[in-house]
PDB file of C-alpha atoms in Angstrom:
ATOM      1  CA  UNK A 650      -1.692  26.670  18.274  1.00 41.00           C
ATOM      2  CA  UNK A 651      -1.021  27.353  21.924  1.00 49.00           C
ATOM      3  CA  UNK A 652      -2.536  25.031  24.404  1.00 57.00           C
ATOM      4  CA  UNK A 653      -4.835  23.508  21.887  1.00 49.00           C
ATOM      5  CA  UNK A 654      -3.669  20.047  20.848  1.00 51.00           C
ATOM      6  CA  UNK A 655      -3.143  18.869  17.452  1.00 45.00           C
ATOM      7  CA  UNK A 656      -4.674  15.759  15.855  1.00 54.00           C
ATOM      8  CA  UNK A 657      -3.289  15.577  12.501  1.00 60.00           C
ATOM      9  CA  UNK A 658      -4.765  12.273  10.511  1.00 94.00           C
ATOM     10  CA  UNK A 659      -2.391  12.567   7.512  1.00 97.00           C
ATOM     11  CA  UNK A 660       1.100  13.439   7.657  1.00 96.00           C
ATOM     12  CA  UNK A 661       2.169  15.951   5.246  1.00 96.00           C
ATOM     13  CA  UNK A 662       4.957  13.639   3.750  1.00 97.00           C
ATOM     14  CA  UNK A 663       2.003  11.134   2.373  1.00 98.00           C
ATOM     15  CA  UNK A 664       1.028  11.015  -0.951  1.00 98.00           C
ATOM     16  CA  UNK A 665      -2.782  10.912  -1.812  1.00 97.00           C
ATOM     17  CA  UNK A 666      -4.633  11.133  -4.934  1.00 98.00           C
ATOM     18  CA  UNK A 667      -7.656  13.064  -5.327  1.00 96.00           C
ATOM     19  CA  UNK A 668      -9.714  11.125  -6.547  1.00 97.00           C
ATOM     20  CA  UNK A 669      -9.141   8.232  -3.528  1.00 98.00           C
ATOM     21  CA  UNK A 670     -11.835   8.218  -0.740  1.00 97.00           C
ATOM     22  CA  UNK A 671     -10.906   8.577   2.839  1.00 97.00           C
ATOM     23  CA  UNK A 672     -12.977   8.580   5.813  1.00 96.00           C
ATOM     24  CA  UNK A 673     -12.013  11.653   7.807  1.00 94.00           C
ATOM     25  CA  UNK A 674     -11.259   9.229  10.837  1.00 96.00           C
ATOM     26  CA  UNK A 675      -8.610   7.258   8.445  1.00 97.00           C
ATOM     27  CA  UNK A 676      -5.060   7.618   9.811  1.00 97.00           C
ATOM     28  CA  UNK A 677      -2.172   7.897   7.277  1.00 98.00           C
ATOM     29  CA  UNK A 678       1.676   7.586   8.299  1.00 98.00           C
ATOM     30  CA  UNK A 679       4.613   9.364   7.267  1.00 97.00           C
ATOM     31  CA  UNK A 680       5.060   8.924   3.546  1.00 98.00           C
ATOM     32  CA  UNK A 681       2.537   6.770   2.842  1.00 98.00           C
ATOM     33  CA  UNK A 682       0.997   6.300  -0.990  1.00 98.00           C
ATOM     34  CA  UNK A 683      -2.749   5.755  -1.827  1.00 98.00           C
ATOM     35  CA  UNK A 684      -3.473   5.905  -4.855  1.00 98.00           C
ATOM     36  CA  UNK A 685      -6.402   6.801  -7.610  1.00 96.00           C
ATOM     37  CA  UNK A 686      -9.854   4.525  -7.318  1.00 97.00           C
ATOM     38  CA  UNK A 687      -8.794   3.453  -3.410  1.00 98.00           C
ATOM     39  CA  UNK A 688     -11.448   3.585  -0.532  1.00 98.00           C
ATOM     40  CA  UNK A 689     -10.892   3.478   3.431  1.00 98.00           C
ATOM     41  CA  UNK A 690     -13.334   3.039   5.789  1.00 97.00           C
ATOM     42  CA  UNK A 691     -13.781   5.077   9.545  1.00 97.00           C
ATOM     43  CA  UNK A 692     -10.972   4.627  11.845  1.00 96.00           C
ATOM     44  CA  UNK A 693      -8.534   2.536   9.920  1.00 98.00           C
ATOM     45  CA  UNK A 694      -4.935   3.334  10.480  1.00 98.00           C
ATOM     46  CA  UNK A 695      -2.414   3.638   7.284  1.00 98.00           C
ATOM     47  CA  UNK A 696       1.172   2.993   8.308  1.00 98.00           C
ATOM     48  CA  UNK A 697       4.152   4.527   6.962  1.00 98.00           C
ATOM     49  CA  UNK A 698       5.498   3.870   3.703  1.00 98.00           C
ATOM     50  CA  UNK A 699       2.135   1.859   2.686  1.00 98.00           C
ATOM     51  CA  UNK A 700       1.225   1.767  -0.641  1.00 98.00           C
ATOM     52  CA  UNK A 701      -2.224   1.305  -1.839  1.00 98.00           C
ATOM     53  CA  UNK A 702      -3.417   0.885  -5.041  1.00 98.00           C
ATOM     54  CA  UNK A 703      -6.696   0.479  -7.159  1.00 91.00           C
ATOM     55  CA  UNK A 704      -9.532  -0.448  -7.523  1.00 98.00           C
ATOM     56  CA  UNK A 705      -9.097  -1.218  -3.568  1.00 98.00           C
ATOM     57  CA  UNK A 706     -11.972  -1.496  -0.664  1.00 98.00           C
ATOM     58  CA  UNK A 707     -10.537  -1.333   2.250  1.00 98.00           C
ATOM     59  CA  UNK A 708     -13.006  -1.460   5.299  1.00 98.00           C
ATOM     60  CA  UNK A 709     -13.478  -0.094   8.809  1.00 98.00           C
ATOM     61  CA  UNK A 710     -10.910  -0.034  11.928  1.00 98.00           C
ATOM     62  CA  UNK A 711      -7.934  -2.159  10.285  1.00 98.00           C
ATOM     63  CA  UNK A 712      -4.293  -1.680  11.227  1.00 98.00           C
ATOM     64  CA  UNK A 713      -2.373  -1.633   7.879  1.00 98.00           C
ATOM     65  CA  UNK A 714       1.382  -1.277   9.088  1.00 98.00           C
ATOM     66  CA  UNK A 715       4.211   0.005   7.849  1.00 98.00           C
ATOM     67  CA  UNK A 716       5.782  -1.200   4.263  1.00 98.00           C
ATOM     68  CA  UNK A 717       2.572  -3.314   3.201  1.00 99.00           C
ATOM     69  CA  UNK A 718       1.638  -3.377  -0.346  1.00 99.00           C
ATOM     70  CA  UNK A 719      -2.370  -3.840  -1.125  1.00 99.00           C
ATOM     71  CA  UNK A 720      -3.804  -3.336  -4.597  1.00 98.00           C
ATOM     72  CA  UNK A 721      -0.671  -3.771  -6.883  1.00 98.00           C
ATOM     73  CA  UNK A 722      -1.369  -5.734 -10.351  1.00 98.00           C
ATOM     74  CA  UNK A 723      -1.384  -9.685 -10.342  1.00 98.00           C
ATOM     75  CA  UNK A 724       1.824 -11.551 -10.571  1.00 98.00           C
ATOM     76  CA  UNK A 725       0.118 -13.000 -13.553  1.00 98.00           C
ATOM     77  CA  UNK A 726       0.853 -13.548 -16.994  1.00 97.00           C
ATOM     78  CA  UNK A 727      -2.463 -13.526 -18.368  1.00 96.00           C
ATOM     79  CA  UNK A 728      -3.351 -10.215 -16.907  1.00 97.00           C
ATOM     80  CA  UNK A 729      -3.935  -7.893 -19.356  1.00 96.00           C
ATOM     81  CA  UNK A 730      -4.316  -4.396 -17.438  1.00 96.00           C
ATOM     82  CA  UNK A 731      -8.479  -5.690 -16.539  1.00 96.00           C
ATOM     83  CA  UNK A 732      -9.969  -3.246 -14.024  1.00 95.00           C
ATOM     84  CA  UNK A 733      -9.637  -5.980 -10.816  1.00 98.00           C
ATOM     85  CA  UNK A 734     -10.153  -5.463  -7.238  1.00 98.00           C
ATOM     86  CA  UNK A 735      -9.254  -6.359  -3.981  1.00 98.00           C
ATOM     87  CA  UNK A 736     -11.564  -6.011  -1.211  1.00 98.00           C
ATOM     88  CA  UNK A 737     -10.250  -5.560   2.486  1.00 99.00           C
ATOM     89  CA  UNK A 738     -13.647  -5.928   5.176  1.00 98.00           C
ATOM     90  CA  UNK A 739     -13.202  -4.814   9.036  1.00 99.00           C
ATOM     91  CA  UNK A 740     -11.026  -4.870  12.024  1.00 98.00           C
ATOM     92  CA  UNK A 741      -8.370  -6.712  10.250  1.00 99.00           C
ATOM     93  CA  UNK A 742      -4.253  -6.343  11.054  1.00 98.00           C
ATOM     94  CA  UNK A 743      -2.441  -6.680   8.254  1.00 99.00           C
ATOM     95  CA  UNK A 744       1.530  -6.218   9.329  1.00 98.00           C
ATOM     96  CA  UNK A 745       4.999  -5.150   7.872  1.00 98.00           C
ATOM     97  CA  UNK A 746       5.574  -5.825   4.242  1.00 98.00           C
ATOM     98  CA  UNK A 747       2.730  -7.630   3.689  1.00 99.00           C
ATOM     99  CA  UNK A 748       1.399  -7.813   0.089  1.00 98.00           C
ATOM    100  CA  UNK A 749      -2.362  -8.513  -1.562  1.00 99.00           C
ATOM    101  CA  UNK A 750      -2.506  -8.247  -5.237  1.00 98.00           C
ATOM    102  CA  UNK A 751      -5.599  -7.734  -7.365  1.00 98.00           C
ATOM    103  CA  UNK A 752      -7.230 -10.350  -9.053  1.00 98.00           C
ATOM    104  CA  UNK A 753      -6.463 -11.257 -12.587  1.00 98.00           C
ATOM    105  CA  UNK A 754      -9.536 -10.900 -15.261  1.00 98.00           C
ATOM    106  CA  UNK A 755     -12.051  -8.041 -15.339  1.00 97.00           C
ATOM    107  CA  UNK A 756     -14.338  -7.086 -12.216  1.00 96.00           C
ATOM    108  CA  UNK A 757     -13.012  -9.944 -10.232  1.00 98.00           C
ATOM    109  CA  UNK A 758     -11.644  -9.630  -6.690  1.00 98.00           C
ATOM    110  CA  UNK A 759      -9.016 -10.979  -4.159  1.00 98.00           C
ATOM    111  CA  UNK A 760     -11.048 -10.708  -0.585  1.00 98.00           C
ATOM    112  CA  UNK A 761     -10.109 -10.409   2.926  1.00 98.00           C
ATOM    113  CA  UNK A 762     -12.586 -11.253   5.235  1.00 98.00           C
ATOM    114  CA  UNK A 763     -12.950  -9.949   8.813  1.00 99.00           C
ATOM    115  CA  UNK A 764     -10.832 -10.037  11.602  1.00 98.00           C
ATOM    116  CA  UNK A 765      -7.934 -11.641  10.148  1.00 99.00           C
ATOM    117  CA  UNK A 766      -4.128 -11.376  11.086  1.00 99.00           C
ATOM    118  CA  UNK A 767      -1.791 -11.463   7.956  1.00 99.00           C
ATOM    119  CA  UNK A 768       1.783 -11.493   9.742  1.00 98.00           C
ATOM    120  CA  UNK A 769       4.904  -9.697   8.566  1.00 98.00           C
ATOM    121  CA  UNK A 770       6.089 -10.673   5.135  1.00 98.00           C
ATOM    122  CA  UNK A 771       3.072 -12.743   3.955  1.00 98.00           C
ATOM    123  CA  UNK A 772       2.071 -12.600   0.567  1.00 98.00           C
ATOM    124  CA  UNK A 773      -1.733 -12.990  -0.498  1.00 99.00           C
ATOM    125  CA  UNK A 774      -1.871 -13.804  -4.770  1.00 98.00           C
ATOM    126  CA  UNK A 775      -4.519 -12.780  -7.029  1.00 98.00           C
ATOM    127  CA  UNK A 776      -8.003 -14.321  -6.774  1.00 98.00           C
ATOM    128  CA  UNK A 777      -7.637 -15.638  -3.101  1.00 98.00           C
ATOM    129  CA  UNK A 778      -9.814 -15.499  -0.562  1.00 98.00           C
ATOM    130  CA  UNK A 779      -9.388 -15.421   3.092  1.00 99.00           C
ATOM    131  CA  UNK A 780     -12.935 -15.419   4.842  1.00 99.00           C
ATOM    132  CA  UNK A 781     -13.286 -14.431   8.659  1.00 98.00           C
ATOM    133  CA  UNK A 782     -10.655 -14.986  11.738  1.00 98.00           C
ATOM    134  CA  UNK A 783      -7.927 -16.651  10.071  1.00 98.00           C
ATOM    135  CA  UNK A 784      -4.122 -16.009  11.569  1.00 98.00           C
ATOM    136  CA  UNK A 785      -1.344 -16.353   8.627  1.00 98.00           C
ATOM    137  CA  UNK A 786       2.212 -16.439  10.103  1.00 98.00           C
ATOM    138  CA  UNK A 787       5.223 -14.811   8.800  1.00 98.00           C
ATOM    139  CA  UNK A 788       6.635 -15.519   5.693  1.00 98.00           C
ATOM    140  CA  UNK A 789       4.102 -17.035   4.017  1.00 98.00           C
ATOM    141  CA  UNK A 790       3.591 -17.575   0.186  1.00 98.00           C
ATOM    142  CA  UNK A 791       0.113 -17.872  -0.750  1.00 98.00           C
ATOM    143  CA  UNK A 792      -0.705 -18.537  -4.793  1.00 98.00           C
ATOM    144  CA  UNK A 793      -3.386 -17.815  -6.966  1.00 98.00           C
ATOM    145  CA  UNK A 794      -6.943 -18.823  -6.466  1.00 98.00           C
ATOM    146  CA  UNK A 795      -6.695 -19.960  -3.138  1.00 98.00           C
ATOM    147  CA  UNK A 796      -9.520 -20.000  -0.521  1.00 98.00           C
ATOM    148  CA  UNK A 797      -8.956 -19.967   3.127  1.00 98.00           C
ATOM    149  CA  UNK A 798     -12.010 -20.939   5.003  1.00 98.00           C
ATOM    150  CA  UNK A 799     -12.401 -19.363   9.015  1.00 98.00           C
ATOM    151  CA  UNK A 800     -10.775 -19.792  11.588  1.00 98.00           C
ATOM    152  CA  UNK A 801      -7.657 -21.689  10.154  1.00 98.00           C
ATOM    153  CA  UNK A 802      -4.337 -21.400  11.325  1.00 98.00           C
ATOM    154  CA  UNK A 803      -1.135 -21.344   8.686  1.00 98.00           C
ATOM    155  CA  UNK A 804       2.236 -21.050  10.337  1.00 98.00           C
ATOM    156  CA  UNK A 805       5.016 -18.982   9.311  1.00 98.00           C
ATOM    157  CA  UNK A 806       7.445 -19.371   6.583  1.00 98.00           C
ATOM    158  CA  UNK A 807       5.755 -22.289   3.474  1.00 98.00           C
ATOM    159  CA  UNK A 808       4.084 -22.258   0.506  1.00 98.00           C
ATOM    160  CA  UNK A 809       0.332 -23.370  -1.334  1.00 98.00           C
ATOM    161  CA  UNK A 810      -0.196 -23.635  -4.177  1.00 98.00           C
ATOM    162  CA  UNK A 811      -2.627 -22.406  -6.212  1.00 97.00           C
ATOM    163  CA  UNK A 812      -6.035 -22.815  -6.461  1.00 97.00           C
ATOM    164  CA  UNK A 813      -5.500 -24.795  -2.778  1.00 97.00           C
ATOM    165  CA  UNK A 814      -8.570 -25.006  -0.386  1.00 97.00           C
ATOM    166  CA  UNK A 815      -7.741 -24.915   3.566  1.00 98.00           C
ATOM    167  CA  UNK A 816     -10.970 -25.975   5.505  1.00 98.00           C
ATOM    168  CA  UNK A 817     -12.050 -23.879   8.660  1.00 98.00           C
ATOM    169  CA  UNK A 818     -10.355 -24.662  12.112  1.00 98.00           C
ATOM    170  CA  UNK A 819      -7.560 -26.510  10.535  1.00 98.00           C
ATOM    171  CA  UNK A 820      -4.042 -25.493  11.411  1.00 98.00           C
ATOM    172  CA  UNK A 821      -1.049 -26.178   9.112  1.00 98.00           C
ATOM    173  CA  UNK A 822       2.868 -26.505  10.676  1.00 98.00           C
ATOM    174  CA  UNK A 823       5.109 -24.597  10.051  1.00 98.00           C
ATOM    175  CA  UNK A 824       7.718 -25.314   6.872  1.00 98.00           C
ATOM    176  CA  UNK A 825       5.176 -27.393   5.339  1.00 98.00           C
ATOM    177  CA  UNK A 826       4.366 -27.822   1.585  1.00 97.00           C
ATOM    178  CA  UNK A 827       0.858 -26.987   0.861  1.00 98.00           C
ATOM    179  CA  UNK A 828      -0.473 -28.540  -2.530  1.00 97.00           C
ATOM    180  CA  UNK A 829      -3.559 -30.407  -2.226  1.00 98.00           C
ATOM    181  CA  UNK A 830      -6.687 -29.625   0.017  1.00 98.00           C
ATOM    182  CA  UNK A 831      -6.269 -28.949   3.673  1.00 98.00           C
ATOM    183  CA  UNK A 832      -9.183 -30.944   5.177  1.00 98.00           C
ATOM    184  CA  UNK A 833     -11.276 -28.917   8.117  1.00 98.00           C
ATOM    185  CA  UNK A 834     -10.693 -29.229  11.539  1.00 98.00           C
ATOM    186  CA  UNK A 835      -7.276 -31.227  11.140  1.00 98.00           C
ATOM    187  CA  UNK A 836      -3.603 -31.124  11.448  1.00 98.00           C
ATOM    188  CA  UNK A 837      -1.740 -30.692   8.526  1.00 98.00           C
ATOM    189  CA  UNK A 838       2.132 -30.919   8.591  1.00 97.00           C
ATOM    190  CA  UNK A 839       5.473 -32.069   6.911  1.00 97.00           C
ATOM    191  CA  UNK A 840       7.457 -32.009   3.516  1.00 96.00           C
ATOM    192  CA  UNK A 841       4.713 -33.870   2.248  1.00 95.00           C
ATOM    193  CA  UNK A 842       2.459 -32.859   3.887  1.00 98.00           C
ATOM    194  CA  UNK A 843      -0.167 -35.285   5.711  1.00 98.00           C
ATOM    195  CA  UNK A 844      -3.059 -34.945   8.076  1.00 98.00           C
ATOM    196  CA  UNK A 845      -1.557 -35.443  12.063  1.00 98.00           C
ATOM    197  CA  UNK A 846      -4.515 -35.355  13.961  1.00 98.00           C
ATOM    198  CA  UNK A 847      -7.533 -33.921  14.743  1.00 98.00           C
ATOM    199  CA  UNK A 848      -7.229 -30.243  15.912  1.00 98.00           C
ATOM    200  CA  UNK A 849      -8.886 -30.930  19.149  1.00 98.00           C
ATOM    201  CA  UNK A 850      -7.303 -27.599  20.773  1.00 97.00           C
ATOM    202  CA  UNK A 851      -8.663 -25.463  17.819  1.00 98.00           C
ATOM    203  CA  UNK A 852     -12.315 -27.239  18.412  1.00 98.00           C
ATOM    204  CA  UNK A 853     -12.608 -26.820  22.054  1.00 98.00           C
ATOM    205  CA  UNK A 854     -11.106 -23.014  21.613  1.00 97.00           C
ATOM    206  CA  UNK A 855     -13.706 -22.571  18.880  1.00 97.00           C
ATOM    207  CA  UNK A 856     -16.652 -24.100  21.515  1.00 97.00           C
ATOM    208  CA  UNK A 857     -17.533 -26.854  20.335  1.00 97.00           C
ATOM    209  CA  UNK A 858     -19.646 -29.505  22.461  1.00 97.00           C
ATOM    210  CA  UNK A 859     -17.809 -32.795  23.754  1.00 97.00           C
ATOM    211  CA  UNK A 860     -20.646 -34.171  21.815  1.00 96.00           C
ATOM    212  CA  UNK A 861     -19.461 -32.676  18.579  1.00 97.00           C
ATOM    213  CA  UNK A 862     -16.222 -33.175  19.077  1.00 97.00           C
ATOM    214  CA  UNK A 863     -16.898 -36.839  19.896  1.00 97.00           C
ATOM    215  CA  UNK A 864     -18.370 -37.193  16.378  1.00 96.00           C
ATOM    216  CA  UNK A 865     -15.835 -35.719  14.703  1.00 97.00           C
ATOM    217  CA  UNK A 866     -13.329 -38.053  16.601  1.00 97.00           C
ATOM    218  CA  UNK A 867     -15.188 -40.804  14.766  1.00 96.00           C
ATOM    219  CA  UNK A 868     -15.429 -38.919  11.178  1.00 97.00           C
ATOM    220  CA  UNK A 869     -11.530 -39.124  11.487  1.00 97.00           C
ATOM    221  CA  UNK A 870     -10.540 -42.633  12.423  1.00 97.00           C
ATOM    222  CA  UNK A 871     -13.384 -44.035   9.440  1.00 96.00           C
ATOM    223  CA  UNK A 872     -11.506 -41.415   7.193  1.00 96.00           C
ATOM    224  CA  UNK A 873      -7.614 -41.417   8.361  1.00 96.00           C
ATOM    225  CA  UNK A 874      -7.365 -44.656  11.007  1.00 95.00           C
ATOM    226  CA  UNK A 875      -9.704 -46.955   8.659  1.00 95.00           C
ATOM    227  CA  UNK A 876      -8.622 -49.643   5.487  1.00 94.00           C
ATOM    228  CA  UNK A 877     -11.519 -47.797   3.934  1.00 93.00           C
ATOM    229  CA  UNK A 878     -11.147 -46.095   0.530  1.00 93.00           C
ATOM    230  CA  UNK A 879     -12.081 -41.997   0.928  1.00 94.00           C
ATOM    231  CA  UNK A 880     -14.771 -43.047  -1.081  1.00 93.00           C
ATOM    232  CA  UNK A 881     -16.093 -45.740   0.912  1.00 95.00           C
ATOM    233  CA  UNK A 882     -15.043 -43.835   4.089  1.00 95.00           C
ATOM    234  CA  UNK A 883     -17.508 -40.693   2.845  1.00 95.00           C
ATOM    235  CA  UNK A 884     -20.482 -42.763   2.253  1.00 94.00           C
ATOM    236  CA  UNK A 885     -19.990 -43.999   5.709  1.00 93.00           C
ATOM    237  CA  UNK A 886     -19.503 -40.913   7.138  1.00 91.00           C
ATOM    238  CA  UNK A 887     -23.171 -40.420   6.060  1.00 89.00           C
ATOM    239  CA  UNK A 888     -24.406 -42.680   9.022  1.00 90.00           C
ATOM    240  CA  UNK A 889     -22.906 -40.981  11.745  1.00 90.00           C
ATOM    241  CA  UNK A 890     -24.786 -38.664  13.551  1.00 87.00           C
ATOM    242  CA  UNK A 891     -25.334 -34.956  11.611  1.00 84.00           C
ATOM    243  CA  UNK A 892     -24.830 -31.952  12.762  1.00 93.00           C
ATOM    244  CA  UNK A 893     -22.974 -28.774  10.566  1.00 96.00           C
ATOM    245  CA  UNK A 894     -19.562 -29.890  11.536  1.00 97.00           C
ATOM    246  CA  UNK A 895     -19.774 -33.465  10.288  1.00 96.00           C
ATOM    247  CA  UNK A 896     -21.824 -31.754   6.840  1.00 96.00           C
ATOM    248  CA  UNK A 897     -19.234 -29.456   6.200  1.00 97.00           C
ATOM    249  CA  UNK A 898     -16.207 -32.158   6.652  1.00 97.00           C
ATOM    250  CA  UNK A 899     -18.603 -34.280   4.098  1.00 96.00           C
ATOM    251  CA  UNK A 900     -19.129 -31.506   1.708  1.00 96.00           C
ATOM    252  CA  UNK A 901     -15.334 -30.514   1.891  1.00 97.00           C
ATOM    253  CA  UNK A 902     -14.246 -33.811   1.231  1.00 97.00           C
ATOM    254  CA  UNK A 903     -16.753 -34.378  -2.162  1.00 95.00           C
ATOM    255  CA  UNK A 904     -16.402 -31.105  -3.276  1.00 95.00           C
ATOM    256  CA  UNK A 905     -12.026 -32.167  -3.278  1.00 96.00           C
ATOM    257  CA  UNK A 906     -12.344 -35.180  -5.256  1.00 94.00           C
ATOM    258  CA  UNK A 907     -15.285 -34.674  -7.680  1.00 91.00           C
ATOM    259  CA  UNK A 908     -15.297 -30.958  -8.059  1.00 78.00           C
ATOM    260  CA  UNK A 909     -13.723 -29.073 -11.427  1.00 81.00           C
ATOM    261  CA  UNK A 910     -10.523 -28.203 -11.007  1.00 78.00           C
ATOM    262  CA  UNK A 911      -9.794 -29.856  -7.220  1.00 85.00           C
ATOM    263  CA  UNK A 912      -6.408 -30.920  -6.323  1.00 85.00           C
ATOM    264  CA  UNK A 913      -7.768 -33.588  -3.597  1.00 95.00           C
ATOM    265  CA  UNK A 914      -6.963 -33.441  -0.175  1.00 97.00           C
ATOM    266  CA  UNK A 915      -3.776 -34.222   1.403  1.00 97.00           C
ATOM    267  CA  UNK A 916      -3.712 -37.909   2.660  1.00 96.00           C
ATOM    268  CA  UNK A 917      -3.344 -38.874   5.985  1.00 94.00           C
ATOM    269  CA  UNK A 918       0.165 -40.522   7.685  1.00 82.00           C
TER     270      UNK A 918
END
């Protein structure tokens, strides 16, 4: 080649079917798998020794590194071989030896949001989904049918279990056991777990007013610091002041103790 410079996308040890669609800016490391029915949008990078499997959407500019495992079959015993997906958006990070299974029944999907870190060693189950700007710590064992709302926080090395909802701008401590509802914009920690606090660090990084934070500060001591009943403490949160914040902690709250199949959220100390 002389002087000219080479810019190889796909090392020559990886393994690609023909039938998987690449975007000719996709990266691939040395002996990477993708398999049939897989698609990769522009500029993401494939690490070495990933394996990818289908059906799999993976979007644009994500950093998939090495030893991750996306697109494998459900640890499931009802699944059945059903033609499930999982679907991967944009500028996500997704490190070492992280795995994301498909979802279980037919033409369902585990999701990944946007601009989301999944840390070394995490494992995402079939039929979760992780919406937008959520950071997942090492080690951590996510089951079935959970849904991680944005912006929450989950540190390293615990468990939820399945079908588990964890509200936006919460953050849950390390080592804790995850099996009821993580309630937004709180602190959830301990073996059992139980709401702290208020994540007042994760509202004022998120920009929230001192007015809406103020609000919320009430929303918690009628719910958590009160001798009210959730029940009672719910209908009173419907005098406070509304804005989304306070709506979405309501409709959270409901949706945990009346909706089909809710576990309820975790209590407070």
């Amino acid at each position: 080649m002389g002087d000219v410079p080479l810019n190889t996308l796909i090392h020559p040890t990886a393994v690609i079917n023909p039938k998987a669609e690449l975007h000719p800016t996709v990266r691939v490391g040395p002996y990477a798998v993708i398999g049939e029915k897989v698609t990769i949008g522009a500029q993401t990078t494939i690490g070495a020794h990933v394996v990818l499997e289908g059906p799999t959407k993976i979007g644009e500019s994500n950093r998939i590194f090495p030893g991750a495992v996306i697109g494998s079959e459900p640890q499931d015993l009802k699944y059945k071989g059903a033609a499930s997906w999982v679907k991967v958006g944009d500028n996500n990070q997704i490190r070492e030896y992280v795995t994301i299974n498909r979802a279980t029944d037919e033409g369902e999907a585990t999701v990944i949001g946007n601009n989301n870190l999944l840390m070394a060693y995490a494992h995402v189950a079939h039929n979760c989904i992780i919406e937008d700007e959520v950071v997942i710590a090492n080690s951590v064992a996510l089951a079935g049918h959970i849904h991680i709302e944005s912006k929450a926080r989950i540190s390293g090395v615990l468990g939820v279990h399945q079908f588990v909802r964890v509200g936006s701008l919460s953050m849950v401590g390390g080592m804790s056991r995850i099996e009821r509802d993580v309630p937004p914009y709180t602190i959830v920690e301990g073996n059992p777990a139980r709401v702290r606090s208020l994540n007042l660090v994760g509202l004022q990084r998120a920009g929230l007013s001192s007015e809406e934070i103020g609000h919320l500060k009430k929303a918690f001591r009628l719910l958590y610091r009160s001798d009210k009943t959730l029940q009672e403490a719910l209908e009173q949160l419907e005098l406070l002041p509304h804005n989304e914040y306070i709506q979405h902690f309501h409709r959270f709250l409901q949706s945990s103790i009346s909706g089909e199949g809710r576990r309820g959220p975790i209590p407070g100390r």
